[in-house]
Coordinates of C-alpha atoms in Angstrom, one line a residue:
M1465 CA 22.4 -6.3 21.7
Y1466 CA 19.6 -7.4 19.4
E1467 CA 20.6 -11.1 19.6
G1468 CA 18.3 -13.8 18.4
I1469 CA 15.9 -11.5 16.6
T1470 CA 15.8 -13.4 13.3
E1471 CA 15.2 -16.8 15.1
K1472 CA 12.5 -15.3 17.3
L1473 CA 10.6 -13.9 14.3
V1474 CA 11.0 -17.1 12.3
D1475 CA 9.8 -19.3 15.2
F1476 CA 6.8 -17.1 15.7
S1477 CA 5.9 -17.2 12.0
R1478 CA 6.2 -21.0 11.9
S1479 CA 4.0 -21.5 15.0
V1480 CA 0.9 -19.5 13.9
R1481 CA -2.2 -21.6 13.0
F1482 CA -5.5 -20.5 11.6
D1483 CA -7.2 -21.1 15.0
D1484 CA -4.8 -18.6 16.6
L1485 CA -6.2 -15.8 14.5
P1486 CA -9.0 -13.7 16.1
T1487 CA -12.2 -13.5 14.1
E1488 CA -11.7 -9.9 13.4
V1489 CA -8.2 -10.5 12.0
V1490 CA -9.5 -13.2 9.6
Q1491 CA -12.2 -10.8 8.4
K1492 CA -9.7 -8.0 7.9
A1493 CA -7.4 -10.3 6.0
K1494 CA -10.3 -11.1 3.6
W1495 CA -11.1 -7.5 3.1
I1496 CA -7.5 -6.6 2.4
F1497 CA -7.3 -9.4 -0.1
L1498 CA -10.5 -8.4 -1.8
D1499 CA -9.3 -4.8 -2.0
S1500 CA -5.9 -5.8 -3.3
V1501 CA -7.4 -7.9 -6.0
G1502 CA -9.7 -5.1 -7.0
C1503 CA -6.8 -2.6 -7.1
A1504 CA -4.9 -5.0 -9.3
L1505 CA -7.8 -5.2 -11.7
G1506 CA -8.2 -1.5 -11.8
G1507 CA -4.5 -1.0 -12.3
Y1508 CA -4.8 -2.3 -15.9
V1509 CA -5.6 1.3 -17.0
T1510 CA -2.1 2.5 -16.2
D1511 CA 1.1 2.5 -18.3
R1512 CA 2.9 1.0 -15.4
A1513 CA 0.8 -2.2 -15.7
R1514 CA 1.1 -2.3 -19.5
L1515 CA 4.9 -2.1 -19.4
A1516 CA 5.3 -4.5 -16.5
L1517 CA 3.0 -7.1 -18.3
A1518 CA 4.9 -6.6 -21.5
F1519 CA 8.2 -7.4 -19.7
V1520 CA 6.6 -10.6 -18.2
T1521 CA 5.4 -11.7 -21.6
E1522 CA 8.8 -11.2 -23.2
S1523 CA 10.5 -13.0 -20.3
G1524 CA 8.5 -16.2 -20.8
G1525 CA 8.8 -18.9 -18.2
R1526 CA 6.7 -21.9 -17.1
L1527 CA 3.0 -21.4 -16.5
Q1528 CA 3.0 -21.8 -12.8
S1529 CA 1.1 -18.9 -11.1
G1530 CA -1.6 -16.5 -12.2
I1531 CA -1.5 -12.8 -12.8
I1532 CA -4.6 -11.2 -11.4
G1533 CA -6.8 -10.3 -14.4
G1534 CA -4.2 -11.8 -16.8
Q1535 CA -2.5 -15.0 -17.7
H1536 CA -0.2 -17.5 -16.0
T1537 CA 3.6 -17.2 -15.9
S1538 CA 6.4 -18.3 -13.5
H1539 CA 6.0 -18.0 -9.8
A1540 CA 8.5 -15.1 -9.5
L1541 CA 7.2 -13.2 -12.5
A1542 CA 3.6 -13.6 -11.3
A1543 CA 4.6 -12.1 -8.0
F1544 CA 6.3 -9.3 -9.8
A1545 CA 3.3 -8.5 -12.0
N1546 CA 0.8 -8.7 -9.2
G1547 CA 3.0 -6.4 -7.1
E1548 CA 3.0 -3.9 -9.9
L1549 CA -0.7 -4.2 -10.5
I1550 CA -1.8 -3.8 -6.9
T1551 CA 0.3 -0.7 -6.4
A1552 CA -0.3 0.8 -9.8
L1553 CA -3.2 3.2 -8.9
D1554 CA -2.0 3.9 -5.4
Y1555 CA -5.4 2.7 -4.4
D1556 CA -4.3 -0.1 -2.0
C1557 CA -4.9 0.1 1.7
L1558 CA -2.5 1.6 4.3
G1559 CA -1.2 -0.3 7.3
P1560 CA -1.3 -2.1 9.6
L1561 CA 0.7 0.3 11.8
K1562 CA 2.1 3.7 10.8
G1563 CA -0.2 4.2 7.8
Q1564 CA 2.3 2.8 5.3
H1565 CA 1.9 0.6 2.3
V1566 CA 2.3 -3.1 3.1
T1567 CA 0.0 -5.2 0.9
P1568 CA 1.5 -4.7 -2.6
Y1569 CA 4.8 -6.0 -1.2
V1570 CA 3.5 -9.0 0.8
T1571 CA 0.4 -10.3 -0.9
P1572 CA 1.8 -11.3 -4.3
P1573 CA 4.4 -13.8 -2.9
C1574 CA 1.7 -15.4 -0.7
L1575 CA -0.7 -15.8 -3.6
A1576 CA 2.0 -17.3 -5.9
M1577 CA 3.1 -19.8 -3.3
A1578 CA -0.5 -20.6 -2.4
E1579 CA -1.2 -21.6 -6.0
R1580 CA 2.0 -23.6 -6.1
V1581 CA 1.1 -25.9 -3.3
H1582 CA -2.7 -25.8 -3.9
A1583 CA -3.2 -24.3 -0.5
S1584 CA -6.5 -24.0 1.2
G1585 CA -8.2 -20.7 1.8
K1586 CA -7.4 -21.0 5.5
D1587 CA -3.7 -21.5 4.7
L1588 CA -3.7 -18.4 2.5
L1589 CA -5.5 -16.3 5.2
V1590 CA -2.9 -17.4 7.8
A1591 CA -0.1 -16.4 5.4
L1592 CA -1.7 -13.0 4.6
A1593 CA -2.4 -12.2 8.2
L1594 CA 1.2 -13.2 9.2
A1595 CA 2.7 -11.3 6.2
H1596 CA 0.9 -8.0 7.0
E1597 CA 1.5 -8.3 10.8
I1598 CA 5.3 -8.8 10.4
G1599 CA 5.5 -6.4 7.5
G1600 CA 3.7 -3.7 9.4
R1601 CA 5.6 -4.3 12.6
F1602 CA 8.9 -4.2 10.8
L1603 CA 8.1 -0.9 9.1
A1604 CA 7.2 0.5 12.5
S1605 CA 10.4 -0.7 14.2
L1606 CA 12.7 1.2 11.9
V1607 CA 13.0 4.9 11.1
A1608 CA 10.0 6.4 9.3
H1609 CA 9.9 9.6 7.1
R1610 CA 10.7 12.0 10.0
V1611 CA 12.9 12.0 13.0
P1612 CA 13.0 14.4 16.0
T1613 CA 15.8 17.0 16.3
E1614 CA 17.0 19.4 19.0
K1615 CA 16.5 22.6 16.9
P1616 CA 13.4 24.2 15.4
P1617 CA 11.2 22.9 13.8
Y1618 CA 12.3 20.0 16.0
H1619 CA 11.9 17.4 13.2
E1620 CA 13.5 16.6 9.9
Y1621 CA 13.0 14.3 7.0
Y1622 CA 15.1 11.2 7.2
P1623 CA 16.7 10.0 4.0
R1624 CA 16.7 6.3 4.6
F1625 CA 13.1 5.1 4.8
S1626 CA 11.7 2.4 2.5
H1627 CA 8.5 0.4 2.2
A1628 CA 10.7 -2.4 1.0
Y1629 CA 11.4 -3.3 4.7
T1630 CA 8.0 -5.2 4.5
I1631 CA 9.9 -8.0 2.6
F1632 CA 10.3 -9.9 5.9
G1633 CA 6.5 -10.2 6.1
A1634 CA 6.4 -11.4 2.5
V1635 CA 9.0 -14.0 3.1
A1636 CA 7.4 -15.2 6.4
G1637 CA 4.0 -15.7 4.6
A1638 CA 5.5 -17.4 1.6
C1639 CA 7.7 -19.8 3.6
K1640 CA 4.7 -20.6 5.8
L1641 CA 2.7 -21.7 2.7
L1642 CA 5.5 -23.9 1.5
G1643 CA 5.9 -25.4 5.0
L1644 CA 9.6 -24.7 5.1
G1645 CA 11.6 -25.8 8.1
R1646 CA 13.3 -23.5 10.6
L1647 CA 16.6 -23.4 8.8
E1648 CA 15.2 -22.9 5.3
T1649 CA 13.0 -20.0 6.6
L1650 CA 16.0 -18.4 8.3
N1651 CA 17.9 -18.7 5.0
A1652 CA 15.1 -17.1 3.1
F1653 CA 15.1 -14.2 5.6
G1654 CA 18.9 -13.9 5.0
I1655 CA 18.7 -14.0 1.2
A1656 CA 15.9 -11.4 1.1
G1657 CA 17.4 -9.1 3.7
A1658 CA 20.8 -9.0 2.0
S1659 CA 19.1 -8.2 -1.4
V1660 CA 16.4 -5.6 -0.4
P1661 CA 16.5 -2.3 -2.4
V1662 CA 18.3 0.7 -1.0
P1663 CA 16.2 2.8 1.3
A1664 CA 15.4 5.8 -0.9
G1665 CA 11.8 6.7 0.0
V1666 CA 12.4 10.2 1.1
K1667 CA 14.5 10.9 -2.0
W1668 CA 11.3 10.1 -4.0
E1669 CA 9.4 12.7 -2.0
F1670 CA 11.7 15.4 -3.2
I1671 CA 11.8 14.6 -6.9
N1672 CA 11.0 17.9 -8.6
G1673 CA 9.4 17.0 -12.0
P1674 CA 7.2 14.4 -13.6
A1675 CA 6.2 11.5 -11.3
I1676 CA 8.1 8.2 -11.8
M1677 CA 6.8 4.7 -12.0
V1678 CA 9.1 3.4 -9.4
K1679 CA 6.8 4.8 -6.7
F1680 CA 8.3 5.5 -3.3
N1681 CA 11.7 4.4 -4.8
A1682 CA 10.7 1.0 -3.5
W1683 CA 9.5 -1.1 -6.4
A1684 CA 6.6 -3.3 -5.2
G1685 CA 7.0 -5.7 -8.1
W1686 CA 10.7 -6.2 -7.5
V1687 CA 10.3 -6.7 -3.7
S1688 CA 7.5 -9.2 -4.3
Q1689 CA 9.6 -11.0 -6.9
L1690 CA 12.6 -11.0 -4.6
A1691 CA 10.7 -12.4 -1.7
T1692 CA 9.4 -15.2 -3.9
V1693 CA 12.9 -16.0 -5.3
A1694 CA 14.4 -16.0 -1.7
T1695 CA 11.7 -18.4 -0.6
L1696 CA 12.1 -20.8 -3.5
L1697 CA 15.9 -20.7 -3.3
A1698 CA 15.8 -21.4 0.4
E1699 CA 13.5 -24.4 -0.3
K1700 CA 16.2 -25.8 -2.6
G1701 CA 18.9 -25.4 0.1
F1702 CA 20.4 -22.0 -0.9
T1703 CA 21.9 -20.4 2.1
G1704 CA 21.7 -16.9 3.4
D1705 CA 22.6 -15.0 6.6
T1706 CA 20.5 -16.6 9.2
T1707 CA 21.2 -13.8 11.6
I1708 CA 20.4 -11.0 9.2
L1709 CA 18.3 -9.0 11.7
D1710 CA 20.7 -9.5 14.7
G1711 CA 23.4 -7.6 16.4
D1712 CA 25.0 -4.2 16.1
F1713 CA 25.5 -4.7 12.4
G1714 CA 22.1 -6.2 11.6
F1715 CA 19.6 -5.1 9.0
W1716 CA 18.7 -2.0 10.9
K1717 CA 22.3 -0.8 10.7
I1718 CA 22.6 -2.0 7.0
V1719 CA 19.8 0.3 5.9
G1720 CA 20.9 3.2 8.1
S1721 CA 18.2 3.4 10.6
P1722 CA 19.2 5.3 13.7
F1723 CA 17.3 2.8 15.9
F1724 CA 15.7 -0.6 16.0
K1725 CA 12.6 -0.6 18.1
T1726 CA 12.3 -4.3 18.9
D1727 CA 9.5 -3.5 21.4
L1728 CA 7.3 -2.6 18.4
L1729 CA 8.4 -5.7 16.5
F1730 CA 7.7 -8.1 19.3
G1731 CA 5.4 -6.3 21.8
G1732 CA 2.3 -8.5 22.2
L1733 CA 3.3 -10.6 19.1
G1734 CA 0.8 -13.4 18.7
E1735 CA -1.5 -11.9 21.3
V1736 CA -2.1 -8.4 19.8
W1737 CA -2.8 -8.4 16.1
Y1738 CA -2.9 -5.0 14.5
K1739 CA -6.0 -4.4 12.6
D1740 CA -5.8 -0.6 12.0
V1741 CA -5.9 -0.8 8.2
E1742 CA -7.1 2.2 6.2
F1743 CA -8.9 1.4 3.0
K1744 CA -8.9 4.1 0.4
L1745 CA -12.0 5.6 -1.2
Y1746 CA -10.1 7.6 -3.8
P1747 CA -7.4 6.5 -6.2
V1748 CA -4.8 9.1 -5.2
C1749 CA -2.2 9.6 -2.5
G1750 CA -3.7 9.1 1.0
L1751 CA -2.6 12.6 2.1
N1752 CA -5.3 14.0 -0.2
R1753 CA -8.3 12.1 1.2
A1754 CA -9.3 14.7 3.8
G1755 CA -9.0 17.6 1.3
I1756 CA -11.2 15.8 -1.2
E1757 CA -13.8 15.2 1.4
G1758 CA -13.7 18.8 2.6
I1759 CA -14.2 20.0 -1.0
R1760 CA -17.1 17.6 -1.6
S1761 CA -18.8 18.4 1.7
I1762 CA -18.7 22.2 1.2
M1763 CA -20.0 21.8 -2.4
A1764 CA -22.8 19.5 -1.3
E1765 CA -23.9 21.5 1.7
H1766 CA -24.0 24.8 -0.2
G1767 CA -25.0 23.5 -3.6
I1768 CA -21.9 24.9 -5.2
K1769 CA -21.1 23.9 -8.8
P1770 CA -17.5 23.4 -10.0
E1771 CA -17.7 26.2 -12.4
E1772 CA -18.7 28.6 -9.6
I1773 CA -15.5 28.0 -7.6
E1774 CA -13.1 31.0 -7.5
E1775 CA -10.4 29.4 -5.4
I1776 CA -9.6 26.3 -3.3
V1777 CA -7.0 26.4 -0.5
V1778 CA -6.1 23.2 1.2
K1779 CA -3.9 23.3 4.4
A1780 CA -2.6 19.9 5.4
D1781 CA 0.4 17.8 6.6
P1782 CA 3.6 19.4 5.4
F1783 CA 4.3 16.3 3.3
I1784 CA 1.6 17.7 1.0
V1785 CA 4.0 20.4 -0.1
T1786 CA 7.0 18.2 -1.0
P1787 CA 8.2 18.8 -4.6
N1788 CA 6.7 15.6 -6.0
R1789 CA 3.2 16.7 -4.9
M1790 CA 3.5 20.3 -6.1
M1791 CA 3.7 19.6 -9.8
T1792 CA 1.0 21.5 -11.7
E1793 CA 1.1 19.7 -15.1
V1794 CA -0.3 16.2 -15.4
E1795 CA 0.8 14.1 -18.4
S1796 CA 0.5 10.6 -16.9
F1797 CA -1.3 8.4 -14.5
A1798 CA 1.7 8.7 -12.1
D1799 CA 1.5 12.5 -12.2
M1800 CA -2.2 12.3 -11.4
Q1801 CA -1.7 10.3 -8.2
Y1802 CA 0.3 13.0 -6.6
S1803 CA -0.4 16.4 -8.2
N1804 CA -2.3 18.2 -5.4
V1805 CA -3.9 20.8 -7.6
N1806 CA -5.1 18.4 -10.2
I1807 CA -6.4 15.9 -7.6
F1808 CA -8.5 18.6 -5.9
A1809 CA -9.8 19.9 -9.2
V1810 CA -10.8 16.4 -10.3
A1811 CA -12.5 15.9 -6.9
A1812 CA -14.7 19.0 -7.5
F1813 CA -15.9 17.5 -10.8
Y1814 CA -15.8 13.7 -10.2
G1815 CA -15.5 13.3 -6.4
D1816 CA -18.8 11.4 -6.2
R1817 CA -17.5 8.9 -8.7
P1818 CA -14.1 7.7 -7.7
S1819 CA -12.6 5.1 -10.1
P1820 CA -9.5 4.2 -12.0
A1821 CA -10.7 6.7 -14.7
W1822 CA -9.3 9.4 -12.5
Q1823 CA -5.9 8.4 -13.8
M1824 CA -6.9 8.3 -17.4
P1825 CA -6.3 11.2 -19.9
L1826 CA -10.1 11.5 -20.4
I1827 CA -10.2 12.9 -16.8
Y1828 CA -6.9 14.6 -16.2
H1829 CA -6.9 16.3 -19.6
D1830 CA -10.5 17.5 -19.1
P1831 CA -10.3 21.2 -20.0
Q1832 CA -12.6 22.1 -17.0
V1833 CA -10.2 20.2 -14.7
K1834 CA -7.2 22.1 -16.0
V1835 CA -8.9 25.5 -15.5
L1836 CA -9.9 24.7 -12.0
A1837 CA -6.5 23.3 -11.1
R1838 CA -5.0 26.7 -11.6
K1839 CA -7.3 28.0 -8.9
V1840 CA -6.1 25.6 -6.2
R1841 CA -3.5 26.6 -3.6
I1842 CA -1.7 24.3 -1.2
E1843 CA -0.3 25.2 2.2
K1844 CA 1.0 23.6 5.4
Y1845 CA -1.6 23.2 8.2
P1846 CA -1.1 26.0 10.8
G1847 CA 1.1 24.8 13.6
S1848 CA 1.9 21.6 11.8
D1849 CA 5.6 21.7 12.8
E1850 CA 4.7 21.8 16.5
L1851 CA 2.2 19.0 16.1
I1852 CA 4.8 16.8 14.3
A1853 CA 7.5 17.5 16.8
D1854 CA 5.2 16.7 19.7
A1855 CA 4.1 13.4 18.1
L1856 CA 7.6 12.3 17.4
K1857 CA 8.8 13.3 20.9
K1858 CA 6.0 11.3 22.6
E1859 CA 6.2 8.5 20.0
K1860 CA 2.5 8.7 19.3
P1861 CA 0.6 8.6 16.0
L1862 CA 0.4 11.9 14.2
A1863 CA -3.2 13.2 14.1
M1864 CA -3.3 16.3 11.9
N1865 CA -6.5 17.9 10.5
T1866 CA -6.9 19.2 7.0
L1867 CA -8.4 22.7 6.5
V1868 CA -10.3 23.4 3.3
E1869 CA -11.2 27.0 2.3
L1870 CA -13.4 27.2 -0.8
S1871 CA -14.3 30.6 -2.3
A1872 CA -17.4 30.8 -4.6
R1873 CA -20.2 33.2 -5.4
G1874 CA -18.2 36.0 -3.7
G1875 CA -18.0 34.2 -0.4
K1876 CA -15.6 31.9 1.5
F1877 CA -16.6 28.5 3.0
M1878 CA -14.4 26.7 5.4
L1879 CA -14.3 23.1 6.7
E1880 CA -11.9 21.3 8.9
V1881 CA -11.7 17.6 8.3
K1882 CA -10.5 15.4 11.2
T1883 CA -11.1 11.9 10.1
P1884 CA -11.6 11.1 6.4
K1885 CA -13.5 8.1 5.3
G1886 CA -11.3 4.9 5.5
R1887 CA -9.6 5.7 8.7
P1888 CA -10.0 3.1 11.5
S1889 CA -12.3 5.5 13.4
N1890 CA -14.3 6.2 10.2
P1891 CA -14.0 2.9 8.3
L1892 CA -15.3 1.8 5.0
T1893 CA -18.1 -0.8 5.3
E1894 CA -17.9 -4.2 3.6
A1895 CA -20.6 -3.0 1.2
E1896 CA -18.5 0.0 0.3
L1897 CA -15.4 -2.3 -0.3
I1898 CA -17.5 -4.5 -2.5
E1899 CA -18.7 -1.5 -4.6
K1900 CA -15.1 -0.3 -4.9
F1901 CA -14.1 -3.8 -6.0
K1902 CA -16.8 -3.9 -8.7
M1903 CA -15.8 -0.5 -10.0
N1904 CA -12.2 -1.5 -10.3
A1905 CA -13.0 -4.9 -11.9
S1906 CA -15.1 -3.1 -14.5
F1907 CA -11.8 -1.7 -15.9
S1908 CA -10.2 -5.1 -16.3
M1909 CA -10.4 -7.9 -18.9
L1910 CA -12.3 -10.3 -16.7
P1911 CA -15.8 -11.3 -17.8
S1912 CA -18.4 -9.4 -15.8
M1913 CA -20.3 -12.5 -14.9
R1914 CA -17.4 -13.8 -12.9
I1915 CA -17.3 -10.8 -10.5
P1916 CA -20.0 -11.9 -8.1
E1917 CA -18.4 -15.4 -7.7
I1918 CA -15.0 -13.8 -7.1
I1919 CA -16.4 -11.6 -4.4
T1920 CA -18.3 -14.5 -2.7
T1921 CA -15.2 -16.8 -2.9
I1922 CA -12.9 -14.2 -1.3
L1923 CA -15.3 -13.3 1.4
G1924 CA -15.7 -17.0 2.2
L1925 CA -12.1 -17.9 1.7
E1926 CA -11.9 -20.1 4.8
E1927 CA -14.3 -22.5 3.1
L1928 CA -12.1 -22.9 0.0
D1929 CA -10.2 -26.2 -0.2
D1930 CA -7.8 -25.2 -3.1
I1931 CA -6.8 -21.7 -3.9
G1932 CA -6.6 -22.8 -7.5
R1933 CA -10.4 -22.5 -7.8
L1934 CA -10.0 -18.8 -7.1
T1935 CA -7.0 -18.1 -9.3
R1936 CA -8.9 -19.8 -12.2
L1937 CA -11.6 -17.1 -11.7
L1938 CA -9.0 -14.4 -11.6
T1939 CA -7.1 -15.3 -14.8
V1940 CA -8.1 -15.2 -18.5
D1941 CA -5.9 -17.9 -20.0

């Protein structure tokens, strides 16, 4: 059972060439990279970035790879820093597959290795497409946040989920850039798989108190660093379990998944590339997007001012009422990413101006925001348990609306939001992604005159002969 899984995945990753990628996949890879770089630049406003960068500076190391918006350091530490920066605001894209975070775990190792070998833009695009494809498929093949049960409500939260499973995508992309052989790549998979963080994602959902910086209990910086180290060690001849994904005691069993859906891992691999990536318009948890848009739409349609609001009720996916999202006091950027009541209060005042500033004290300590936050109520969407159970039973994506009820001027206004901006069926345009990038970059230390060239270079990445030309634009040393 499950024999040859590791070899099959490695053989596929080593076989992919730029000409194998559909045009739409190449375009999506460039957009993901542009968005990721922008999120990293915007992430400088957070304490998470400040502390991570302080650690990198204190650790020293040879100047090998660039930190986005910062200086050069060792390959492994650059991957660590860039992973922390990309994920810092929780502004990075979701997907491909299952709406989970992939890019902060897989992009940094690819960027570090691309700079190491002076890779071309085409080489980096292949690595990024490969890393996201394998990372997304691997997440989909193992247990997610919820599993079906035989008793009401016919689903339960599963305690062993982790975004860190994306590490195999990161390793595949990094090994591809170094041109590692079959055995070296298998060893890199084994080193990484045996070292991945414990699957503690759902534990994070139920932390009752101030938000922590180790978001999802799956540290993007550490996973990125680990993937980079595994790749570099394998290149030198360090050995790992070359069958890490195989058999009854393979990785799926190691991390406690009740199943390993290899059909999702290999179905159409190389023929069907998943492009259903969701780009975020707001720097907060993705669960809050529909609620934000519902509030904004009601206020715009009826000319309601924030100070006229008497109450806001948002009914959404039950994940929105987990303890880590029900906190009412915001004292940090991390709190602001997940505090429902404060997110929706900020949306009422600043919803037309999303930016990293949402996670700065200037915004979340705004007295007006604090007053309105006390008027926000959060509930589960009616019938949500049945919708979830049905989706799990039929193994289909969960499509749950968000209902917003806003009371103002003595009346109640209601709006049901089905598809918030950024979903594949309601995507952000390239122009909107560029504006988001510019806004994020304005919070960084990069000279403003570089920004147009960075955008042009990334969107024309396939024309670049040496990725070093881009990393020089992205660094300040």
